[in-house]
Coordinates of C-alpha atoms in Angstrom, one line a residue:
M212 CA 3.7 -3.5 33.4
V213 CA 2.5 -5.7 30.6
S214 CA 0.8 -8.9 31.9
R215 CA 2.3 -12.3 31.1
S216 CA -0.6 -13.2 28.8
N217 CA -0.2 -10.0 26.7
R218 CA 3.5 -10.4 26.6
L219 CA 3.0 -13.9 25.2
W220 CA 0.5 -12.5 22.7
L221 CA 2.9 -9.9 21.4
I222 CA 5.8 -12.3 21.2
A223 CA 3.6 -14.8 19.3
L224 CA 2.6 -12.0 16.8
L225 CA 6.2 -11.0 16.2
A226 CA 7.3 -14.6 15.9
G227 CA 4.6 -15.2 13.3
L228 CA 5.7 -12.1 11.2
V229 CA 9.3 -13.2 11.4
A230 CA 8.5 -16.7 10.3
A231 CA 6.4 -15.5 7.4
F232 CA 9.0 -13.2 6.0
A233 CA 12.2 -15.2 6.9
P234 CA 12.1 -17.5 3.8
L235 CA 11.7 -14.5 1.5
A236 CA 14.5 -12.7 3.2
A237 CA 16.8 -15.7 2.8
Q238 CA 16.0 -16.1 -0.9
A239 CA 15.8 -12.5 -2.0
P240 CA 18.9 -11.1 -3.8
A241 CA 20.6 -7.9 -2.7
P242 CA 18.6 -4.9 -3.9
V243 CA 20.0 -2.6 -6.5
R244 CA 20.4 1.0 -5.2
L245 CA 18.9 3.5 -7.6
S246 CA 19.1 7.2 -7.2
F247 CA 16.7 9.7 -8.9
A248 CA 19.6 11.0 -11.1
D249 CA 20.5 7.4 -12.1
A250 CA 16.9 6.7 -13.1
V251 CA 16.8 9.9 -15.2
R252 CA 20.1 9.0 -16.9
L253 CA 19.0 5.5 -17.7
A254 CA 15.6 6.7 -19.0
S255 CA 17.5 9.1 -21.4
G256 CA 19.3 6.5 -23.4
E257 CA 19.0 2.9 -22.2
V258 CA 15.3 2.1 -22.4
P259 CA 13.5 0.4 -25.3
V260 CA 11.5 3.4 -26.5
V261 CA 14.6 5.6 -26.8
A262 CA 16.5 2.8 -28.6
L263 CA 13.6 2.5 -31.1
A264 CA 13.6 6.3 -31.6
T265 CA 17.4 6.2 -32.2
L266 CA 16.9 3.5 -34.8
R267 CA 14.3 5.7 -36.5
T268 CA 16.8 8.6 -36.7
T269 CA 19.3 6.1 -38.3
E270 CA 16.6 5.2 -40.9
A271 CA 16.0 8.9 -41.6
D272 CA 19.8 9.5 -42.1
A273 CA 19.9 6.5 -44.5
R274 CA 17.0 8.1 -46.5
V275 CA 19.1 11.2 -46.9
R276 CA 21.9 9.2 -48.5
Q277 CA 19.4 7.5 -50.7
A278 CA 18.2 10.8 -52.0
R279 CA 21.7 12.0 -52.6
A280 CA 22.5 9.0 -54.7
A281 CA 20.5 10.6 -57.6
L282 CA 23.3 13.3 -57.8
L283 CA 26.3 10.9 -57.6
P284 CA 27.9 8.9 -60.4
S285 CA 26.8 5.4 -61.1
A286 CA 28.8 2.7 -62.8
A287 CA 28.2 -0.9 -63.9
V288 CA 30.0 -3.7 -65.7
G289 CA 28.5 -6.4 -67.8
A290 CA 29.2 -9.1 -70.3
F291 CA 27.2 -11.6 -72.4
W292 CA 27.5 -14.3 -75.0
L293 CA 24.9 -14.7 -77.6
N294 CA 24.3 -17.5 -80.1
R295 CA 21.3 -17.0 -82.3
T296 CA 19.6 -17.4 -85.7
F297 CA 16.9 -15.1 -87.2
N298 CA 14.7 -14.9 -90.2
S299 CA 15.9 -12.2 -92.6
R300 CA 12.5 -11.9 -94.3
S301 CA 10.9 -11.0 -90.9
I302 CA 13.0 -7.8 -90.7
G303 CA 12.5 -6.8 -94.3
I304 CA 15.6 -8.2 -95.9
S305 CA 14.7 -9.8 -99.2
F306 CA 17.6 -9.6 -101.6
P307 CA 19.1 -12.1 -104.0
G308 CA 21.9 -14.1 -102.3
V309 CA 20.7 -13.4 -98.8
P310 CA 19.4 -16.6 -97.2
E311 CA 16.2 -16.6 -95.4
L312 CA 17.7 -18.2 -92.3
I313 CA 20.8 -16.5 -91.1
G314 CA 22.9 -18.1 -88.4
P315 CA 23.6 -19.6 -86.1
F316 CA 26.4 -17.1 -85.0
N317 CA 28.0 -16.0 -81.8
N318 CA 28.4 -12.6 -80.3
Y319 CA 30.7 -11.8 -77.4
D320 CA 30.3 -8.5 -75.6
A321 CA 31.9 -7.1 -72.4
R322 CA 31.8 -3.4 -71.3
V323 CA 31.8 -0.9 -68.6
G324 CA 29.2 1.9 -68.3
A325 CA 28.9 5.0 -66.2
S326 CA 26.6 7.9 -65.9
Q327 CA 26.6 11.3 -64.0
T328 CA 23.9 13.8 -63.5
L329 CA 25.2 17.2 -64.4
F330 CA 22.1 19.3 -63.4
D331 CA 19.0 18.2 -61.6
W332 CA 17.7 20.8 -59.3
S333 CA 14.7 18.7 -58.3
S334 CA 17.0 16.1 -56.9
V335 CA 19.0 18.7 -54.9
K336 CA 15.7 19.9 -53.3
H337 CA 14.7 16.3 -52.5
V338 CA 18.1 15.8 -50.7
R339 CA 17.4 19.0 -48.7
A340 CA 13.8 17.7 -47.9
A341 CA 15.2 14.4 -46.7
G342 CA 17.7 16.3 -44.5
A343 CA 14.8 18.3 -43.0
Q344 CA 13.0 15.1 -42.3
A345 CA 16.1 13.6 -40.6
D346 CA 16.2 16.8 -38.4
G347 CA 12.6 16.1 -37.6
S348 CA 13.3 12.5 -36.7
R349 CA 16.1 13.6 -34.3
A350 CA 13.7 16.1 -32.7
E351 CA 11.1 13.3 -32.4
R352 CA 13.8 11.3 -30.6
G353 CA 14.1 14.2 -28.2
V354 CA 10.3 14.0 -27.7
T355 CA 10.7 10.3 -26.9
V356 CA 13.5 11.0 -24.4
E357 CA 11.6 13.7 -22.6
A358 CA 8.5 11.5 -22.4
S359 CA 10.6 8.5 -21.1
V360 CA 12.3 10.7 -18.5
L361 CA 8.9 12.1 -17.4
T362 CA 7.4 8.6 -17.0
T363 CA 10.4 7.3 -15.1
A364 CA 10.7 10.4 -12.9
I365 CA 7.0 10.3 -11.9
A366 CA 7.2 6.5 -11.3
Y367 CA 10.3 7.1 -9.1
V368 CA 8.6 9.9 -7.1
R369 CA 5.5 7.7 -6.6
A370 CA 7.7 4.9 -5.4
V371 CA 9.5 7.2 -3.0
R372 CA 6.2 8.5 -1.8
A373 CA 5.1 4.9 -1.1
Q374 CA 8.4 4.4 0.7
A375 CA 7.6 7.4 2.9
V376 CA 4.2 6.0 3.6
V377 CA 5.7 2.7 4.7
G378 CA 7.9 4.6 7.1
A379 CA 4.9 6.5 8.5
R380 CA 2.9 3.3 8.9
Q381 CA 5.8 1.7 10.7
S382 CA 5.9 4.6 13.1
D383 CA 2.2 4.4 13.6
S384 CA 2.5 0.7 14.3
A385 CA 5.3 1.3 16.8
I386 CA 3.1 4.0 18.6
A387 CA 0.1 1.6 18.5
A388 CA 2.2 -1.2 20.1
E389 CA 3.4 1.2 22.7
L390 CA -0.1 2.3 23.5
V391 CA -1.1 -1.4 23.9
G392 CA 1.6 -1.8 26.5
L393 CA 0.5 1.4 28.2
A394 CA -3.1 0.4 28.3
E395 CA -2.1 -3.0 29.7
A396 CA -0.1 -1.3 32.4
Q397 CA -2.9 1.1 33.2
R398 CA -5.3 -1.8 33.5
A399 CA -3.0 -3.8 35.7
A400 CA -2.7 -0.8 37.9
G401 CA -6.5 -0.6 38.2
V402 CA -6.8 2.9 36.7
S403 CA -8.0 1.9 33.3
P404 CA -10.9 -0.3 32.1
A405 CA -10.5 -3.3 29.8
I406 CA -12.1 -1.5 26.9
D407 CA -9.0 0.7 26.7
V408 CA -6.9 -2.4 26.1
T409 CA -9.4 -3.5 23.4
R410 CA -9.3 -0.1 21.7
A411 CA -5.5 -0.1 21.8
R412 CA -5.3 -3.6 20.2
A413 CA -7.8 -2.6 17.6
Q414 CA -5.8 0.4 16.7
L415 CA -2.6 -1.8 16.5
A416 CA -4.5 -4.1 14.1
R417 CA -5.5 -1.2 11.9
A418 CA -2.0 0.2 11.9
Q419 CA -0.6 -3.2 10.9
G420 CA -3.2 -3.5 8.1
L421 CA -2.3 -0.1 6.8
L422 CA 1.4 -1.1 6.9
L423 CA 0.7 -4.1 4.7
V424 CA -1.2 -2.0 2.2
A425 CA 1.7 0.5 2.2
K426 CA 4.2 -2.2 1.6
N427 CA 2.1 -3.5 -1.3
Q428 CA 2.0 0.0 -2.8
L429 CA 5.8 0.2 -2.5
D430 CA 6.3 -3.1 -4.3
R431 CA 3.9 -1.9 -7.0
G432 CA 6.0 1.3 -7.2
R433 CA 9.2 -0.7 -7.7
I434 CA 7.5 -2.6 -10.6
D435 CA 6.4 0.6 -12.2
V436 CA 10.0 2.0 -12.1
T437 CA 11.5 -1.2 -13.5
R438 CA 8.9 -1.2 -16.3
A439 CA 9.7 2.5 -17.1
L440 CA 13.4 1.6 -17.3
G441 CA 12.9 -1.5 -19.4
L442 CA 14.2 -3.8 -16.6
D443 CA 13.0 -7.2 -15.4
P444 CA 10.1 -6.5 -13.0
A445 CA 11.6 -8.9 -10.6
T446 CA 14.7 -6.7 -10.2
P447 CA 14.9 -5.7 -6.5
L448 CA 15.3 -1.9 -6.2
A449 CA 16.3 0.2 -3.2
F450 CA 15.6 3.9 -3.7
S451 CA 18.4 6.1 -2.3
D452 CA 16.4 9.4 -2.5
S453 CA 13.5 10.6 -0.4
L454 CA 10.8 13.2 -0.8
A455 CA 13.3 16.0 0.0
P456 CA 12.9 19.6 -1.3
S457 CA 15.7 18.9 -3.8
L458 CA 14.0 15.9 -5.4
G459 CA 12.9 16.7 -9.0
A460 CA 15.0 19.8 -9.3
A461 CA 16.1 20.8 -12.8
D462 CA 17.9 23.6 -14.6
V463 CA 14.8 25.7 -15.2
S464 CA 13.7 29.1 -13.9
V465 CA 10.6 29.6 -11.8
Q466 CA 10.0 33.0 -13.4
R467 CA 7.1 32.8 -15.9
D468 CA 8.6 34.7 -18.8
S469 CA 12.0 33.0 -18.5
A470 CA 10.4 29.5 -18.2
V471 CA 8.2 30.1 -21.3
G472 CA 11.1 31.4 -23.3
A473 CA 13.2 28.4 -22.3
A474 CA 10.3 26.1 -23.2
L475 CA 9.9 27.6 -26.7
A476 CA 13.6 27.2 -27.3
N477 CA 14.0 23.7 -25.8
R478 CA 10.8 21.8 -26.4
P479 CA 11.6 19.0 -29.0
E480 CA 8.0 18.9 -30.1
L481 CA 8.3 22.4 -31.5
R482 CA 11.6 21.6 -33.2
A483 CA 10.0 18.6 -34.7
E484 CA 7.1 20.6 -36.1
L485 CA 9.4 23.2 -37.5
A486 CA 11.4 20.5 -39.2
R487 CA 8.2 19.0 -40.7
T488 CA 7.3 22.5 -42.1
A489 CA 10.7 22.9 -43.6
A490 CA 10.6 19.4 -45.1
A491 CA 7.2 20.1 -46.7
R492 CA 8.5 23.4 -48.1
Q493 CA 11.5 21.6 -49.6
I494 CA 9.4 18.9 -51.1
G495 CA 7.2 21.7 -52.7
S496 CA 10.4 23.3 -54.1
A497 CA 11.5 19.9 -55.5
I498 CA 8.2 19.5 -57.3
R499 CA 8.5 23.0 -58.8
A500 CA 12.1 22.2 -59.8
E501 CA 10.8 19.3 -61.9
R502 CA 9.9 21.8 -64.5
L503 CA 13.6 22.6 -65.1
P504 CA 15.7 20.7 -67.6
R505 CA 17.7 17.7 -66.5
I506 CA 21.2 17.1 -67.9
E507 CA 22.9 13.8 -67.7
L508 CA 26.2 12.5 -69.2
A509 CA 26.5 8.7 -69.8
G510 CA 29.0 6.5 -71.7
D511 CA 30.2 3.0 -71.9
Y512 CA 33.3 1.2 -73.3
G513 CA 33.8 -2.5 -74.1
V514 CA 34.7 -5.1 -76.6
N515 CA 32.4 -6.8 -79.1
G516 CA 32.9 -9.5 -81.7
P517 CA 31.8 -13.0 -83.1
T518 CA 34.6 -14.6 -81.0
A519 CA 36.6 -13.4 -78.0
P520 CA 39.9 -13.2 -80.0
R521 CA 38.3 -11.3 -82.8
S522 CA 36.5 -8.8 -80.5
I523 CA 37.2 -5.1 -81.1
A524 CA 36.8 -2.1 -78.8
T525 CA 33.6 -0.1 -79.1
R526 CA 32.3 2.9 -77.1
D527 CA 29.6 5.5 -76.9
I528 CA 29.1 8.8 -75.1
T529 CA 25.7 10.4 -74.5
L530 CA 24.8 13.9 -73.3
Q531 CA 21.1 13.9 -72.7
V532 CA 18.9 16.9 -71.9
S533 CA 15.3 16.3 -70.9
V534 CA 12.7 19.0 -70.4
P535 CA 9.3 18.0 -68.9
I536 CA 6.4 19.5 -70.7
L537 CA 3.1 18.0 -69.5
D538 CA 2.3 15.2 -67.0
G539 CA -1.4 15.4 -66.9
F540 CA -1.3 18.2 -64.3
R541 CA -0.1 15.7 -61.7
R542 CA 2.7 18.1 -60.7
E543 CA 0.2 20.9 -60.0
A544 CA -1.9 18.6 -57.8
R545 CA 1.2 17.5 -55.9
L546 CA 2.1 21.2 -55.3
D547 CA -1.4 21.9 -54.0
E548 CA -1.0 18.9 -51.6
Q549 CA 2.3 20.2 -50.3
D550 CA 1.0 23.7 -49.8
A551 CA -1.8 22.3 -47.7
V552 CA 0.7 20.3 -45.7
V553 CA 2.7 23.4 -45.0
R554 CA -0.4 25.3 -43.8
E555 CA -1.4 22.4 -41.7
S556 CA 2.0 22.3 -40.0
Q557 CA 1.8 26.1 -39.4
V558 CA -1.5 25.7 -37.6
R559 CA -0.1 22.9 -35.5
E560 CA 3.0 25.0 -34.7
A561 CA 0.9 28.0 -33.5
D562 CA -1.3 25.8 -31.4
L563 CA 1.8 24.0 -30.0
R564 CA 3.3 27.3 -28.9
R565 CA 0.1 28.1 -27.0
Q566 CA 0.0 24.6 -25.5
I567 CA 3.6 25.0 -24.3
A568 CA 2.9 28.3 -22.6
A569 CA -0.2 26.8 -20.9
E570 CA 1.8 23.8 -19.6
V571 CA 4.4 26.0 -18.1
D572 CA 1.8 28.2 -16.5
A573 CA 0.0 25.1 -15.1
A574 CA 3.3 23.6 -13.7
L575 CA 4.2 26.9 -12.0
L576 CA 0.7 27.1 -10.4
D577 CA 1.0 23.5 -9.2
L578 CA 4.5 24.2 -7.8
G579 CA 3.3 27.4 -5.9
S580 CA 0.3 25.6 -4.6
A581 CA 2.3 22.5 -3.5
E582 CA 4.9 24.7 -1.6
A583 CA 2.0 26.5 0.2
Q584 CA 0.5 23.1 1.1
Q585 CA 3.8 22.0 2.5
L586 CA 3.8 24.8 5.0
V587 CA 0.2 24.1 6.1
A588 CA 0.9 20.3 6.3
R589 CA 4.0 20.7 8.4
E590 CA 2.1 22.8 10.9
E591 CA -0.7 20.3 10.9
L592 CA 1.8 17.5 11.6
R593 CA 3.4 19.5 14.4
L594 CA 0.1 20.1 16.1
A595 CA -1.0 16.4 15.6
E596 CA 2.2 15.2 17.3
S597 CA 1.7 17.7 20.1
E598 CA -1.9 16.5 20.5
L599 CA -0.9 12.9 20.7
S600 CA 1.8 13.7 23.2
Q601 CA -0.6 15.6 25.5
A602 CA -3.3 12.9 25.2
R603 CA -0.8 10.2 26.1
E604 CA 0.4 12.1 29.2
R605 CA -3.2 12.6 30.3
F606 CA -3.8 8.8 29.9
K607 CA -0.7 8.0 31.8
A608 CA -1.8 10.3 34.6
G609 CA -5.2 8.5 34.7
V610 CA -7.2 11.7 34.2
A611 CA -8.7 10.5 30.8
G612 CA -9.3 7.3 28.9
N613 CA -7.4 6.3 25.9
I614 CA -10.1 7.3 23.5
D615 CA -8.4 10.7 23.3
V616 CA -5.1 8.9 22.6
I617 CA -6.8 6.8 19.8
T618 CA -8.4 9.9 18.3
A619 CA -5.1 11.8 18.5
Q620 CA -3.3 9.0 16.8
A621 CA -5.8 8.8 14.0
G622 CA -5.3 12.6 13.5
L623 CA -1.5 12.0 13.4
V624 CA -2.0 9.4 10.7
R625 CA -4.0 11.9 8.6
A626 CA -1.5 14.6 9.2
R627 CA 1.4 12.4 8.2
D628 CA -0.4 11.4 5.0
T629 CA -1.2 15.1 4.3
E630 CA 2.4 16.1 4.8
I631 CA 3.7 13.2 2.5
D632 CA 1.1 14.2 -0.1
A633 CA 2.3 17.8 0.0
R634 CA 5.9 16.8 -0.5
F635 CA 4.9 14.4 -3.3
A636 CA 2.8 17.2 -5.0
A637 CA 5.8 19.5 -4.8
A638 CA 8.2 16.9 -6.3
T639 CA 5.7 16.1 -9.1
A640 CA 5.2 19.8 -9.9
R641 CA 9.0 20.3 -10.2
V642 CA 9.2 17.3 -12.6
S643 CA 6.2 18.7 -14.6
L644 CA 7.8 22.1 -14.8
A645 CA 11.1 20.6 -16.1
R646 CA 9.1 18.6 -18.7
A647 CA 7.1 21.7 -19.7
A648 CA 10.3 23.6 -20.2
G649 CA 11.8 20.8 -22.3
V650 CA 14.7 20.1 -19.9
A651 CA 13.5 16.9 -18.3
K652 CA 16.9 15.4 -19.0
T653 CA 18.5 17.8 -16.5
L654 CA 16.4 16.5 -13.6
H655 CA 18.6 15.5 -10.7

């Protein structure tokens, strides 16, 4: 039995903890339950970084329309009233009867003008280049989405790991409290020395300290998840998933060739680089097309006269052909620049393909290693639990002191941490493999 003094000590300790956390519990709002799939969905489209990337794609689409405007008709209307005088001698008029000062006189003019490009191959190429740049912007948005999902998924997995550690530390504290009671009972029965009680209480204090640290890590994990999702850090979250074997699963093969092939087809970074190469080529073609003639049709129609009632209709039609001859070799220099941009993009593309394959290989290695670690960790945990059970039975039987129990409990703490770390490593490896394959959005 537990002595009266020790019962009072335990009751006082529990009462102090309840009193410390009661005001927080009374004021805290209901937590928001968040699953891993919900976090991935939110990270794919409702976070600030993705919203900014979406705006950049809108800007790129607008630039396509701006480039296309060079090929579309333009029109304008205008009118003016003029009252002026001028010196006839200043413009070379020096005839008898012509006064030196002419005016003042009025001139009213109102007209409509329009123009249409009939042929401008350079502008056509510029439109195509802008379209390729818009494709690249959309691919860059995909890069942002994948990175956002990766950040959120890793933050969620870390928070769930902290949640598992809190559960383990709570179990450790419960075992430590039970061992305190057992030591007190053994001491009261006269079969255990006082040092066993002291050791048990010290172990309980350590377990409670580790529990406080674990709870702090869980709170930090909640903050990291809210930050990744663009939420208020004070938002209370409750994670509905655990470090289960299904956490971090995605639509990706674990076969190396299939995973690399999927990564090369899905990775938005590669699509963005290919779009940059296409845009650079189109810009080079547009520069070369500047050597071709440009044909434009323009005209205007309006009324003109000294007074509005006396105005008469006037018009003009212009068909203009312009052929560039020489621009100080600026065009050739721009072509050299674009050729260098194309070659630079090709080098980045080749290196990116190798990087993608390396990332897939690394993720597969991590996943295989984590799965093997889980098997070892589960066996280690089973043996640690068995060791603690046997040590406790020996202590109850009075054939050994509780130093063996304390040692076995410390081993159980390490085994639990190792098993949690193995599950965490496996979940992280699954997330990394999905990101390497370019399918992080399919995480569930």
